[in-house]
XYZ file of N, CA and C in Angstrom:
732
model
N -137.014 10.515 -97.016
C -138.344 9.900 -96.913
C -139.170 10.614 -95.861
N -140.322 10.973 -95.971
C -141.530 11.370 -95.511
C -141.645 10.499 -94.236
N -141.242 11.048 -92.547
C -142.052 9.568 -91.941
C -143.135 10.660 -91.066
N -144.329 9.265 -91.575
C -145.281 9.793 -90.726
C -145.634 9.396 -89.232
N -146.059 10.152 -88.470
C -146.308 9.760 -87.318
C -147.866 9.618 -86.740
N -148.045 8.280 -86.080
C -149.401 7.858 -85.927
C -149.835 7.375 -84.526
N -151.139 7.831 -84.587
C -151.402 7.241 -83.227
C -151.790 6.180 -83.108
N -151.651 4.992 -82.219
C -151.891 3.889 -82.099
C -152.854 3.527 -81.052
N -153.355 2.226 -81.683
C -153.957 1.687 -80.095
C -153.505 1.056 -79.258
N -153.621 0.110 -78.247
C -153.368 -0.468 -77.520
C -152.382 -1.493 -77.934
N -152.844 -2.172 -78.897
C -152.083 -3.070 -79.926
C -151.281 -3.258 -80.468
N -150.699 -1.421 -80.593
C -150.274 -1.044 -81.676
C -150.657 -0.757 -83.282
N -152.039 -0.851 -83.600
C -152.371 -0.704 -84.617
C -152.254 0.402 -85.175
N -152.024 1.420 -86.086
C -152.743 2.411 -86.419
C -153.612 3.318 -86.092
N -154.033 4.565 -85.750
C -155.948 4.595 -85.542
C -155.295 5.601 -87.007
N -155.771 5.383 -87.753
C -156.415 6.216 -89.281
C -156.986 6.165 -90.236
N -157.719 6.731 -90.964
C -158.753 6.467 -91.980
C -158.745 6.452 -93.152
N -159.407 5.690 -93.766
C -159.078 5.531 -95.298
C -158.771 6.923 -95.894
N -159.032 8.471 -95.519
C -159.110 9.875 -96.468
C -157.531 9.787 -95.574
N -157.089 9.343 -94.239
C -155.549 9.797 -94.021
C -154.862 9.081 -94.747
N -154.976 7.446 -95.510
C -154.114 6.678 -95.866
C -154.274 7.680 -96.965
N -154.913 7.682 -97.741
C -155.023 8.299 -98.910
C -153.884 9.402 -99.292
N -154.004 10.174 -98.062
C -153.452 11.750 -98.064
C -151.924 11.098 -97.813
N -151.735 9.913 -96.466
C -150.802 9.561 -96.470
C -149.607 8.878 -97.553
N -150.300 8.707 -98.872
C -149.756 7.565 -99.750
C -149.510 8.922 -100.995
N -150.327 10.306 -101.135
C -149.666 11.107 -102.034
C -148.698 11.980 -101.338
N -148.719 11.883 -99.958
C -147.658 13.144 -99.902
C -146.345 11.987 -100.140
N -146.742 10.706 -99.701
C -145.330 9.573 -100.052
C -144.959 9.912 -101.773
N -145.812 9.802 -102.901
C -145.606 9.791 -103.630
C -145.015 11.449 -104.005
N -145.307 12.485 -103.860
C -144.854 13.463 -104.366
C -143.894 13.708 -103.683
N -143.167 13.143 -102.879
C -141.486 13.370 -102.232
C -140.614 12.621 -102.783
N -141.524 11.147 -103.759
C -140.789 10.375 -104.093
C -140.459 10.733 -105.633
N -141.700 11.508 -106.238
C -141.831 11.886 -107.763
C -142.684 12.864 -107.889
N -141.809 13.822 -108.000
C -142.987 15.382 -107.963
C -143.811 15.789 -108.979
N -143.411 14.677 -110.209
C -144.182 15.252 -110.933
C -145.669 14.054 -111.237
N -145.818 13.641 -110.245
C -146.813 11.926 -110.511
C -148.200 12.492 -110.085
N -148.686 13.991 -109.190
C -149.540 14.160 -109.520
C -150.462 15.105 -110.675
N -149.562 15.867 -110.862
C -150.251 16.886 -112.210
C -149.874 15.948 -113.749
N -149.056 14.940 -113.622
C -148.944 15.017 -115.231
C -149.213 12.899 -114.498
N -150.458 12.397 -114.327
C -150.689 11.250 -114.055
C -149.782 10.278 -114.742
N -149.217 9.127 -113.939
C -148.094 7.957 -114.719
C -148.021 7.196 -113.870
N -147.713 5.526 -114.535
C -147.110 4.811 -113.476
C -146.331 5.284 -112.701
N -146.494 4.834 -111.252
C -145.027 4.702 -110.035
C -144.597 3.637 -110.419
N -143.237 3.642 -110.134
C -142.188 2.975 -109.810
C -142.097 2.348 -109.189
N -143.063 1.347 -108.870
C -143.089 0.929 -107.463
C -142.147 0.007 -107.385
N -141.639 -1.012 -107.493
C -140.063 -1.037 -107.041
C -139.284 -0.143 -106.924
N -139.331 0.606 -107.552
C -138.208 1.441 -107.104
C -138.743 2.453 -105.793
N -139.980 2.383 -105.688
C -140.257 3.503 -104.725
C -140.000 2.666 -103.481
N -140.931 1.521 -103.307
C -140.097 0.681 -102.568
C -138.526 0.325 -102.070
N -138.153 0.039 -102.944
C -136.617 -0.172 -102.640
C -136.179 1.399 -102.326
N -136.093 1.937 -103.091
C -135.308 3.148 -102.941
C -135.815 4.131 -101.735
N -137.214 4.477 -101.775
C -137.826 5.520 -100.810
C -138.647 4.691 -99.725
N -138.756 3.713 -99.798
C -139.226 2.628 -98.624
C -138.344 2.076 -97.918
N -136.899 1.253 -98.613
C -135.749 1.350 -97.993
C -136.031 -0.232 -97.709
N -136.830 -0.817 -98.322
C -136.894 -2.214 -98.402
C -136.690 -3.402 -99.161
N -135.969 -4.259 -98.869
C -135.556 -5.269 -99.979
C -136.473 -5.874 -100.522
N -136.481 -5.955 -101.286
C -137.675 -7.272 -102.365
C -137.159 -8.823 -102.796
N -137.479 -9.898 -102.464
C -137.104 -11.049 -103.056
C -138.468 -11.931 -103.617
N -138.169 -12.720 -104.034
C -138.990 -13.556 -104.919
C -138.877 -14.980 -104.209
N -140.109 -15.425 -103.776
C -139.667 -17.291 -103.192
C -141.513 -17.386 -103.636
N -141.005 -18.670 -103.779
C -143.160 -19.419 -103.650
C -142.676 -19.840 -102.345
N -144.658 -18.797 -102.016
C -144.377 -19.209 -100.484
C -145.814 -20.336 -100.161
N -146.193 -21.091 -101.442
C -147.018 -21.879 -101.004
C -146.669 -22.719 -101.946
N -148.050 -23.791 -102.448
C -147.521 -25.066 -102.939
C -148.606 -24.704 -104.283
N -149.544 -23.624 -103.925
C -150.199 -23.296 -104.608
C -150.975 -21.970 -104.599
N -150.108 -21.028 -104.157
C -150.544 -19.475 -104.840
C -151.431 -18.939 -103.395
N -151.842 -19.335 -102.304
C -152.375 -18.877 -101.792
C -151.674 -17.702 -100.835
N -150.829 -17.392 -100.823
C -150.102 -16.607 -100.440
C -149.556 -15.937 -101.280
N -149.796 -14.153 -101.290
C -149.012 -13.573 -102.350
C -148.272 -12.669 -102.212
N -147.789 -12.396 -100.685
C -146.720 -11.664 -100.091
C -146.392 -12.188 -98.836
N -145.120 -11.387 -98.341
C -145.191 -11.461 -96.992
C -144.196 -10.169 -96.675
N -144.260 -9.620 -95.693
C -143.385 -8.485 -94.831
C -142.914 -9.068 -94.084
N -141.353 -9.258 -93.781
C -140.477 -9.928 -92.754
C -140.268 -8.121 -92.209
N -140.494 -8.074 -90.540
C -140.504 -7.379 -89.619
C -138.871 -7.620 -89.025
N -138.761 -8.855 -88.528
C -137.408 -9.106 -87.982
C -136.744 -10.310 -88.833
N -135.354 -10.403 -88.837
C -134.551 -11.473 -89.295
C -135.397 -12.607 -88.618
N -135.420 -13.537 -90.055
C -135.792 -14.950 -89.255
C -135.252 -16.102 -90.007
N -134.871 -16.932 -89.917
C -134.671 -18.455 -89.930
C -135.877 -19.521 -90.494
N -136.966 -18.860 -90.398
C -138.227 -19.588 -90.456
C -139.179 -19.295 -90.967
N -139.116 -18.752 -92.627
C -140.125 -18.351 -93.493
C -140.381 -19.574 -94.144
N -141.667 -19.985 -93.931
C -142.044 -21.133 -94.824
C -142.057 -20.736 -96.539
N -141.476 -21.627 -97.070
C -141.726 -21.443 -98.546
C -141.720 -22.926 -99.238
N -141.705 -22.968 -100.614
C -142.281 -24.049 -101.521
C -140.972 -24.176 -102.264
N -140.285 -25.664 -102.589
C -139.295 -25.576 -103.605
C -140.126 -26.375 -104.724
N -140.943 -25.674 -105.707
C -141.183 -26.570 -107.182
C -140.348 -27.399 -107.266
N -139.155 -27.160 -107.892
C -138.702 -28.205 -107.915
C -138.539 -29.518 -107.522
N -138.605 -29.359 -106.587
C -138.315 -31.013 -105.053
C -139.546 -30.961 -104.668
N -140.634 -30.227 -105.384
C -142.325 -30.474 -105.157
C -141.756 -30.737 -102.953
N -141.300 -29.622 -102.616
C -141.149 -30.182 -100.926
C -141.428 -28.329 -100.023
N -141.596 -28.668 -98.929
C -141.042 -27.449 -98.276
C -140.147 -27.090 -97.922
N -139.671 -25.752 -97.256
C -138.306 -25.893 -96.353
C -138.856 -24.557 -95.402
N -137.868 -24.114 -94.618
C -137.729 -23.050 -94.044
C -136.646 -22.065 -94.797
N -136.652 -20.654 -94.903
C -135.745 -19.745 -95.690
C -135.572 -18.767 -94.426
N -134.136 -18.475 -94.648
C -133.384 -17.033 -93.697
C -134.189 -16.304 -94.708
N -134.583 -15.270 -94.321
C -134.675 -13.509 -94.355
C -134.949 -12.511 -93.622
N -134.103 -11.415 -94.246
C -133.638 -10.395 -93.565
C -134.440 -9.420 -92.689
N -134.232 -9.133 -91.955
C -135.703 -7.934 -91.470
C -135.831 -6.400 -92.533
N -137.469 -6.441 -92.797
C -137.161 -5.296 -93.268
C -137.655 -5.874 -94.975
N -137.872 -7.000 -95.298
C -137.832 -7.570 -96.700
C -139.235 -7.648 -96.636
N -139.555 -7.645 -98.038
C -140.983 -8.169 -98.892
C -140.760 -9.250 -99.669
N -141.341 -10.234 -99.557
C -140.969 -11.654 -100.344
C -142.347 -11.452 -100.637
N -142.049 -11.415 -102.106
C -143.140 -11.960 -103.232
C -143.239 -13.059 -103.982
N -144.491 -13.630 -103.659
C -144.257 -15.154 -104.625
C -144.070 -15.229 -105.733
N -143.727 -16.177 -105.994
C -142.445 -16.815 -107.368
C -143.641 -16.699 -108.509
N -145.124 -16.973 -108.300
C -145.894 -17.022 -109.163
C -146.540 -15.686 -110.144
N -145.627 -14.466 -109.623
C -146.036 -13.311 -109.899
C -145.055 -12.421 -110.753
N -143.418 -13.734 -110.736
C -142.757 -13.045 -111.357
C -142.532 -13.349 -112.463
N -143.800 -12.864 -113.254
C -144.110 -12.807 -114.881
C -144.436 -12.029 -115.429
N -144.750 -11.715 -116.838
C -145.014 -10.737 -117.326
C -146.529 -10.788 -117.458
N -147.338 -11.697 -117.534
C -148.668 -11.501 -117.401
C -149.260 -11.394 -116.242
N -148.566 -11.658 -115.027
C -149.027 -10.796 -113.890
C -148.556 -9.796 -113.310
N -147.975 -8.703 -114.123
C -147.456 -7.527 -114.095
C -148.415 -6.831 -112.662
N -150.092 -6.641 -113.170
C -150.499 -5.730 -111.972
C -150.963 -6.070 -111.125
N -150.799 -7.665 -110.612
C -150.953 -8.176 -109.337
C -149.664 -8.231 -108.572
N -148.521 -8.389 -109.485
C -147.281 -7.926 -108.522
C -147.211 -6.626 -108.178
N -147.938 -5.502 -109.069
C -147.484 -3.824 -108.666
C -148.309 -3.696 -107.366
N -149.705 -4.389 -107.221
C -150.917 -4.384 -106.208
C -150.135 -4.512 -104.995
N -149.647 -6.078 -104.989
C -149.585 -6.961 -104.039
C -148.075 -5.850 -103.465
N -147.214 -5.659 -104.378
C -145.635 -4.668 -103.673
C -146.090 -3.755 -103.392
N -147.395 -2.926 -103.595
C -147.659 -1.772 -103.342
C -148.385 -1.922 -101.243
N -148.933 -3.234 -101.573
C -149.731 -3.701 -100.435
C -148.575 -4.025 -99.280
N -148.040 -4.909 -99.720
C -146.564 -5.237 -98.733
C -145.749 -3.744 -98.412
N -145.558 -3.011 -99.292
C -145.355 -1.869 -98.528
C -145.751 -1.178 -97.325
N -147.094 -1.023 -97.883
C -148.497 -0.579 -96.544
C -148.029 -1.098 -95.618
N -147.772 -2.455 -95.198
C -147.228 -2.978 -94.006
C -146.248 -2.578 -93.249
N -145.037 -2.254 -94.155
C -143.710 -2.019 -93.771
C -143.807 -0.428 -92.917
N -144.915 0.409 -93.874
C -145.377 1.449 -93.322
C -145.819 1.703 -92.030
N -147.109 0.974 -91.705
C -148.359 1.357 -91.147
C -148.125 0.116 -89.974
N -147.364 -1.511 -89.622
C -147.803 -1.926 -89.527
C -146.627 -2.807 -88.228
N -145.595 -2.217 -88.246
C -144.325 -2.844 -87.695
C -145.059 -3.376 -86.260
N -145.414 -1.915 -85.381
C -146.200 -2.313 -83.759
C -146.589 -3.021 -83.586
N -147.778 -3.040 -84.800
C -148.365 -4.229 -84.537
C -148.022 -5.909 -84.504
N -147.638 -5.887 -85.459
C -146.789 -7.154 -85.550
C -146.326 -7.885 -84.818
N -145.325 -6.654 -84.736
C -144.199 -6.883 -83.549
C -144.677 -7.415 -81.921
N -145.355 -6.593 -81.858
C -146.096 -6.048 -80.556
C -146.854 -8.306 -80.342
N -147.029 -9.003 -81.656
C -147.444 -9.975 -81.009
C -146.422 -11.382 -81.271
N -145.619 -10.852 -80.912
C -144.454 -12.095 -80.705
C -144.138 -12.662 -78.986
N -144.611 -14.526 -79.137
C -144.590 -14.899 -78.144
C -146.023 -14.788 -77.925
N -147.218 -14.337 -77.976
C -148.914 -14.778 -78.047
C -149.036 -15.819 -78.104
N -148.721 -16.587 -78.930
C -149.037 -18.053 -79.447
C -147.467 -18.935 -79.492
N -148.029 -20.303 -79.404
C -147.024 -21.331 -79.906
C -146.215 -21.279 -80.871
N -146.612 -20.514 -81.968
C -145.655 -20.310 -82.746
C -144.591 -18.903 -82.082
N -143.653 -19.705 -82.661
C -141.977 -18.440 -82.574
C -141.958 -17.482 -83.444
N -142.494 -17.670 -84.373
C -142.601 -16.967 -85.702
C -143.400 -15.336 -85.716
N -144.761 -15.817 -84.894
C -145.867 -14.793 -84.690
C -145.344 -13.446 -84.624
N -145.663 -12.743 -85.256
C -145.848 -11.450 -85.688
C -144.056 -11.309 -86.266
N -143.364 -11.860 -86.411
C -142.164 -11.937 -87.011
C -142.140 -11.262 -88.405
N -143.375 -12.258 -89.041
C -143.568 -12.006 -90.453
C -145.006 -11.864 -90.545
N -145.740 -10.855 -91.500
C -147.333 -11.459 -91.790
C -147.166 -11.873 -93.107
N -148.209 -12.552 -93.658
C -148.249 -13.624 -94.913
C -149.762 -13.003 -95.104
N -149.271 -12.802 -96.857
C -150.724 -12.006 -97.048
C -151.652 -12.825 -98.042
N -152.806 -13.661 -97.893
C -153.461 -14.405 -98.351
C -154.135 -13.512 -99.723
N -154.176 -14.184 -101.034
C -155.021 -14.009 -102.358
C -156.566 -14.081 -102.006
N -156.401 -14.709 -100.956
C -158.379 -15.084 -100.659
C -158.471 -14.040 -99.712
N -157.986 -12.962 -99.451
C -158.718 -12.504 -98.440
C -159.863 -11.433 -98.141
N -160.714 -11.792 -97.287
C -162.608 -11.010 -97.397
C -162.312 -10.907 -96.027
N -163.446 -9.640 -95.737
C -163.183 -9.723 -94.393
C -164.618 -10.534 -94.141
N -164.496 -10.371 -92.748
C -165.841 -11.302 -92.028
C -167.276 -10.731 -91.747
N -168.251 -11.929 -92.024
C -169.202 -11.072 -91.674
C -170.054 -11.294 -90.461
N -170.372 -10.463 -89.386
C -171.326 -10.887 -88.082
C -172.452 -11.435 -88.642
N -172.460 -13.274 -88.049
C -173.638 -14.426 -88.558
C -174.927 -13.365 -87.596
N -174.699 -12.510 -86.827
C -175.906 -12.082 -86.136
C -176.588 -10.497 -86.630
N -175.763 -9.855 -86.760
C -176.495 -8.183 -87.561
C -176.297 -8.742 -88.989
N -175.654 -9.408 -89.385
C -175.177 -9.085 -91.663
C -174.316 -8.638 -91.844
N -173.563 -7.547 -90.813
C -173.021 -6.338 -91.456
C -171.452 -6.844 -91.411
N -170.883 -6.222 -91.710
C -169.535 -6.707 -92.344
C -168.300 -6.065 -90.752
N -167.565 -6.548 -90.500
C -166.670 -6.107 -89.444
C -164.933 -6.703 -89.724
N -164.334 -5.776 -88.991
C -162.741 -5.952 -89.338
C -162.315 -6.880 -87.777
N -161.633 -8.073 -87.650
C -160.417 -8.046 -86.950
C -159.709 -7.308 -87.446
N -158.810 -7.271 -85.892
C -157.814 -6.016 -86.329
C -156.431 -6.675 -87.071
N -156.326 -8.118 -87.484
C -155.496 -8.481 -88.423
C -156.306 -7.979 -89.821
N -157.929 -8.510 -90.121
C -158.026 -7.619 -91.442
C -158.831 -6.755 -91.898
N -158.093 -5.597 -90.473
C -158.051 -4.054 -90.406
C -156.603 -3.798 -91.431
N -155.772 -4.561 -90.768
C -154.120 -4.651 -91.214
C -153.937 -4.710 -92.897
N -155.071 -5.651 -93.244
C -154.966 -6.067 -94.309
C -155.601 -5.168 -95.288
N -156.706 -4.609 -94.911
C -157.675 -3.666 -95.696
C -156.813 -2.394 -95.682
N -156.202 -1.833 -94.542
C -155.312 -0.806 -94.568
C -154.266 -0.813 -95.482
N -153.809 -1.761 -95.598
C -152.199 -1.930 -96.277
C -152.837 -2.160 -97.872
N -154.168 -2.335 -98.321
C -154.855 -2.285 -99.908
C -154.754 -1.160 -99.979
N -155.938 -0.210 -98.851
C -156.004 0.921 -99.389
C -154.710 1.890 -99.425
N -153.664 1.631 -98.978
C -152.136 2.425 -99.011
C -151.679 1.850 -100.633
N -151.817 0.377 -100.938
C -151.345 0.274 -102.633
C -152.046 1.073 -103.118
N -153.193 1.371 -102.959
C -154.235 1.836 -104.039
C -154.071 3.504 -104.095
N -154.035 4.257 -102.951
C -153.148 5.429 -102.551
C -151.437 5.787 -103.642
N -150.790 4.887 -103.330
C -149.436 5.024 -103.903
C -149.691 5.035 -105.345
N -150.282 3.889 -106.209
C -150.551 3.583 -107.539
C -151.478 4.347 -108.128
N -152.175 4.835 -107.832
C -153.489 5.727 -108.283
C -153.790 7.018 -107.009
N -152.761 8.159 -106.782
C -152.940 8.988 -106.181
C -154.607 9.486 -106.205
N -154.972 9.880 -105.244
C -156.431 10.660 -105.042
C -156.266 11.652 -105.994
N -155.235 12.784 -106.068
C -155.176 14.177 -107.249
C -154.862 13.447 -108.414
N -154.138 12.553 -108.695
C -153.989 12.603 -109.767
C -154.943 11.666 -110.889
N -156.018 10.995 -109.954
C -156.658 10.416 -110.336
C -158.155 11.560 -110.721
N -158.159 12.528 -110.115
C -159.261 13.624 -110.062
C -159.052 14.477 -111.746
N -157.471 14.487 -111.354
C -157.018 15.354 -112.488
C -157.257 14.390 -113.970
N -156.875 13.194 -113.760
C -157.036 12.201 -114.790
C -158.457 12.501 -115.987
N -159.265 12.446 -114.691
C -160.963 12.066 -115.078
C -161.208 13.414 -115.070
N -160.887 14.615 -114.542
C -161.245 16.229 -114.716
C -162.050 16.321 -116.356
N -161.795 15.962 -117.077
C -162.375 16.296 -118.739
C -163.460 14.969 -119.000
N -163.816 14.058 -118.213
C -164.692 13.090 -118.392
C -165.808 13.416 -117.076
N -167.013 14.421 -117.179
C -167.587 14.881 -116.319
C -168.675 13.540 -115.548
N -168.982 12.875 -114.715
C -169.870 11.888 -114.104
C -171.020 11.846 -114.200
N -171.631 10.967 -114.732
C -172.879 11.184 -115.777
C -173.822 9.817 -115.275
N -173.498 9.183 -114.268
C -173.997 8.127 -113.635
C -174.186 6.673 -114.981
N -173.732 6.653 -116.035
C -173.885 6.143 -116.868
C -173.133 4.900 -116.866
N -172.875 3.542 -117.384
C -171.900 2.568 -117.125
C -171.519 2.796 -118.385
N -171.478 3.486 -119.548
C -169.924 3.681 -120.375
C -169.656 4.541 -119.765
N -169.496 5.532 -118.777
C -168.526 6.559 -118.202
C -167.683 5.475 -117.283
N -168.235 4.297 -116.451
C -167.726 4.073 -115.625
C -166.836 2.833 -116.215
N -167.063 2.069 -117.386
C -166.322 1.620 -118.292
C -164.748 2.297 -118.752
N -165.585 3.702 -119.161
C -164.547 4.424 -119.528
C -163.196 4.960 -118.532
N -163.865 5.553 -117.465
C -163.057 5.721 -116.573
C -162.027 4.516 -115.972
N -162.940 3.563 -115.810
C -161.695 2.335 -115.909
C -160.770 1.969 -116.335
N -160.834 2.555 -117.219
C -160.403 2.060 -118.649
C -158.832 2.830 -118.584
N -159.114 4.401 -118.758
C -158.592 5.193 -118.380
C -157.466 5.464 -117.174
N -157.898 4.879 -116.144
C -157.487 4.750 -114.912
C -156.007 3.558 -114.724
N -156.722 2.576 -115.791
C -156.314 1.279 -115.739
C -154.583 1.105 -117.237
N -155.337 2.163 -117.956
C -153.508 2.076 -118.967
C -152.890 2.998 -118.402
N -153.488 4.365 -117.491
C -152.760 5.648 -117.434
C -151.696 5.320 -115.730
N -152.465 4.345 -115.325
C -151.652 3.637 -114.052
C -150.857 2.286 -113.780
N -151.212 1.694 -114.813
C -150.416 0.270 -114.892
C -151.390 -0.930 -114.185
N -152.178 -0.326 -113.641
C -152.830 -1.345 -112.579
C -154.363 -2.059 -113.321
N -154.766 -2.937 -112.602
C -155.276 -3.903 -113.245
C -157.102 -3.160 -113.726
N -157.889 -3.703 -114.035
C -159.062 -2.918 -114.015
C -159.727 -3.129 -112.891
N -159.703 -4.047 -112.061
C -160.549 -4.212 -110.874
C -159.847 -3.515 -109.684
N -158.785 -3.261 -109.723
C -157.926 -2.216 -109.051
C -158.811 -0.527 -109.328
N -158.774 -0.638 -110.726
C -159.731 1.081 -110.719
C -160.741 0.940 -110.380
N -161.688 0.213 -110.914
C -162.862 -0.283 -110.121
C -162.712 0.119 -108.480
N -162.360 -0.360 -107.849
C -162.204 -0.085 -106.395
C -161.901 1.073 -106.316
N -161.179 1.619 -106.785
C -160.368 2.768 -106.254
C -161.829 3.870 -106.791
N -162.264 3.974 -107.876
C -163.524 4.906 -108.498
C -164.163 4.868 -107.082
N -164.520 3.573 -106.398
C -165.663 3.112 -105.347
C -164.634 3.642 -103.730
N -163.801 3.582 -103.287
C -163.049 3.936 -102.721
C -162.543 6.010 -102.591
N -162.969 6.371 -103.779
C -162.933 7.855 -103.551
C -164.185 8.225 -103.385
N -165.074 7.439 -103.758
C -167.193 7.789 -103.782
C -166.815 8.400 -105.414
N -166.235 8.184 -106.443
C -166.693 9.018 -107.708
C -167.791 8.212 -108.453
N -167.805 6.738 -107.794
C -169.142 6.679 -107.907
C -169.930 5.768 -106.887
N -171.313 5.316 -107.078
C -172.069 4.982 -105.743
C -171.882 3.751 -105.289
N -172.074 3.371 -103.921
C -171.389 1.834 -103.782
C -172.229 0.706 -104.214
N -173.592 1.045 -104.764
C -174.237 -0.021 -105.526
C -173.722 -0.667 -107.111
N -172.742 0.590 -107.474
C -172.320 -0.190 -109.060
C -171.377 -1.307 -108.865
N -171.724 -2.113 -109.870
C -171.098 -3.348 -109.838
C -170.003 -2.936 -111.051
N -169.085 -3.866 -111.126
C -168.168 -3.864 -112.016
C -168.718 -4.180 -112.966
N -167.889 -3.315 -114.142
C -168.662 -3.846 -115.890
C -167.918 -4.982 -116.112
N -168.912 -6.044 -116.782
C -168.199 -7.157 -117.972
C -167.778 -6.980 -118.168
């Protein structure tokens, strides 16, 4: 495995930019599968995970209702909240350090590319994100803190009620980082160039239909996943909205 080395802040965060995650998530992929950028295909992402990430995957509902759709356990704990359907109750669950628990609600076949998103995203963490984490255990009342992060379905970042403009805490810095690393792994930058190479950019919304389209069977991933990712390389401008 590829490890990269990063500079951090104070925090431990990261300092890198969406063009390093980028660069960072194909050189991951072409050590893991050399041939994923010239001849474009799903990853494996379980398996790239498990195997070249070196991380366990389990399955628990970790809510009572979907609002949670991962989590990265950093250290062994005793104290992962989760949901038993069954006994409609909570409990606490052991897991291991080092695991991705994905909720129970994803392990289906019609949410195939919100589980590839969301494992691709929980990865990012395992990657990019241990320092930090780590780094805040014992901050707060809870024992738990930075043990595990729990990655919310709702999550936007915030916006300053005083300029408009949009700003990251550096929890969702964490969070926006660890998207753009799924989106990196699942839809390489080259191989997504190479993809669309014979569909020239014509500012048109059937190109950007099309390219979706394209993007979206030739990668496994969902269409609002290419969507982003088109808007995320600039192939096209950040005023287009997603097609119907």
């Amino acid at each position: 495995m590829f490890k990269p080395e990063f500079k951090y802040s104070s925090t431990g965060m990261p300092i890198i930019s969406n063009a390093d995650i980028d660069n960072l998530g194909e050189r991951m992929v072409v050590d893991f599968d050399s041939s994923a950028l010239f001849a474009p295909h799903p990853i494996d992402i379980e398996r790239f995970v498990e195997k070249y990430l070196k991380m366990h995957i389990e399955f628990m509902f970790l809510s009572h209702c979907g609002v949670y759709l991962g989590t990265t356990v950093f250290q062994t704990t005793d104290y992962l909240p989760v949901y038993i359907p069954e006994e409609k109750r909570a409990e606490f669950a052991h897991v291991d350090a080092n695991t991705i628990v994905i909720d129970g609600s994803l392990d289906s076949e019609n949410q195939e590319h919100r589980f590839r998103f969301t494992l691709g995203h929980e990865g990012g963490h395992g990657v990019l994100h241990p320092s930090f984490f780590l780094s805040t255990i014992g901050s707060s009342e809870r024992d738990d803190t930075g043990i595990y992060v729990r990655c919310r379905s709702d999550y936007k970042a915030t916006q300053n009620s005083v300029t408009g403009y949009r700003f990251l805490t550096e929890s969702e810095r964490a969070e926006q980082q660890a998207n753009r690393f799924s989106a990196a792994v699942l839809m390489p930058k080259s191989a997504v160039k190479i993809l669309l190479a014979g569909l020239p950019y014509n500012k048109s919304s059937k190109w950007v239909s099309n390219a979706i389209e394209m993007i979206s069977d030739t990668f496994n991933v969902s269409k609002e996943a290419a969507f982003y990712r088109l808007k995320g390389l600039k192939m096209i401008e950040d005023h287009i909205r997603m097609p119907l």
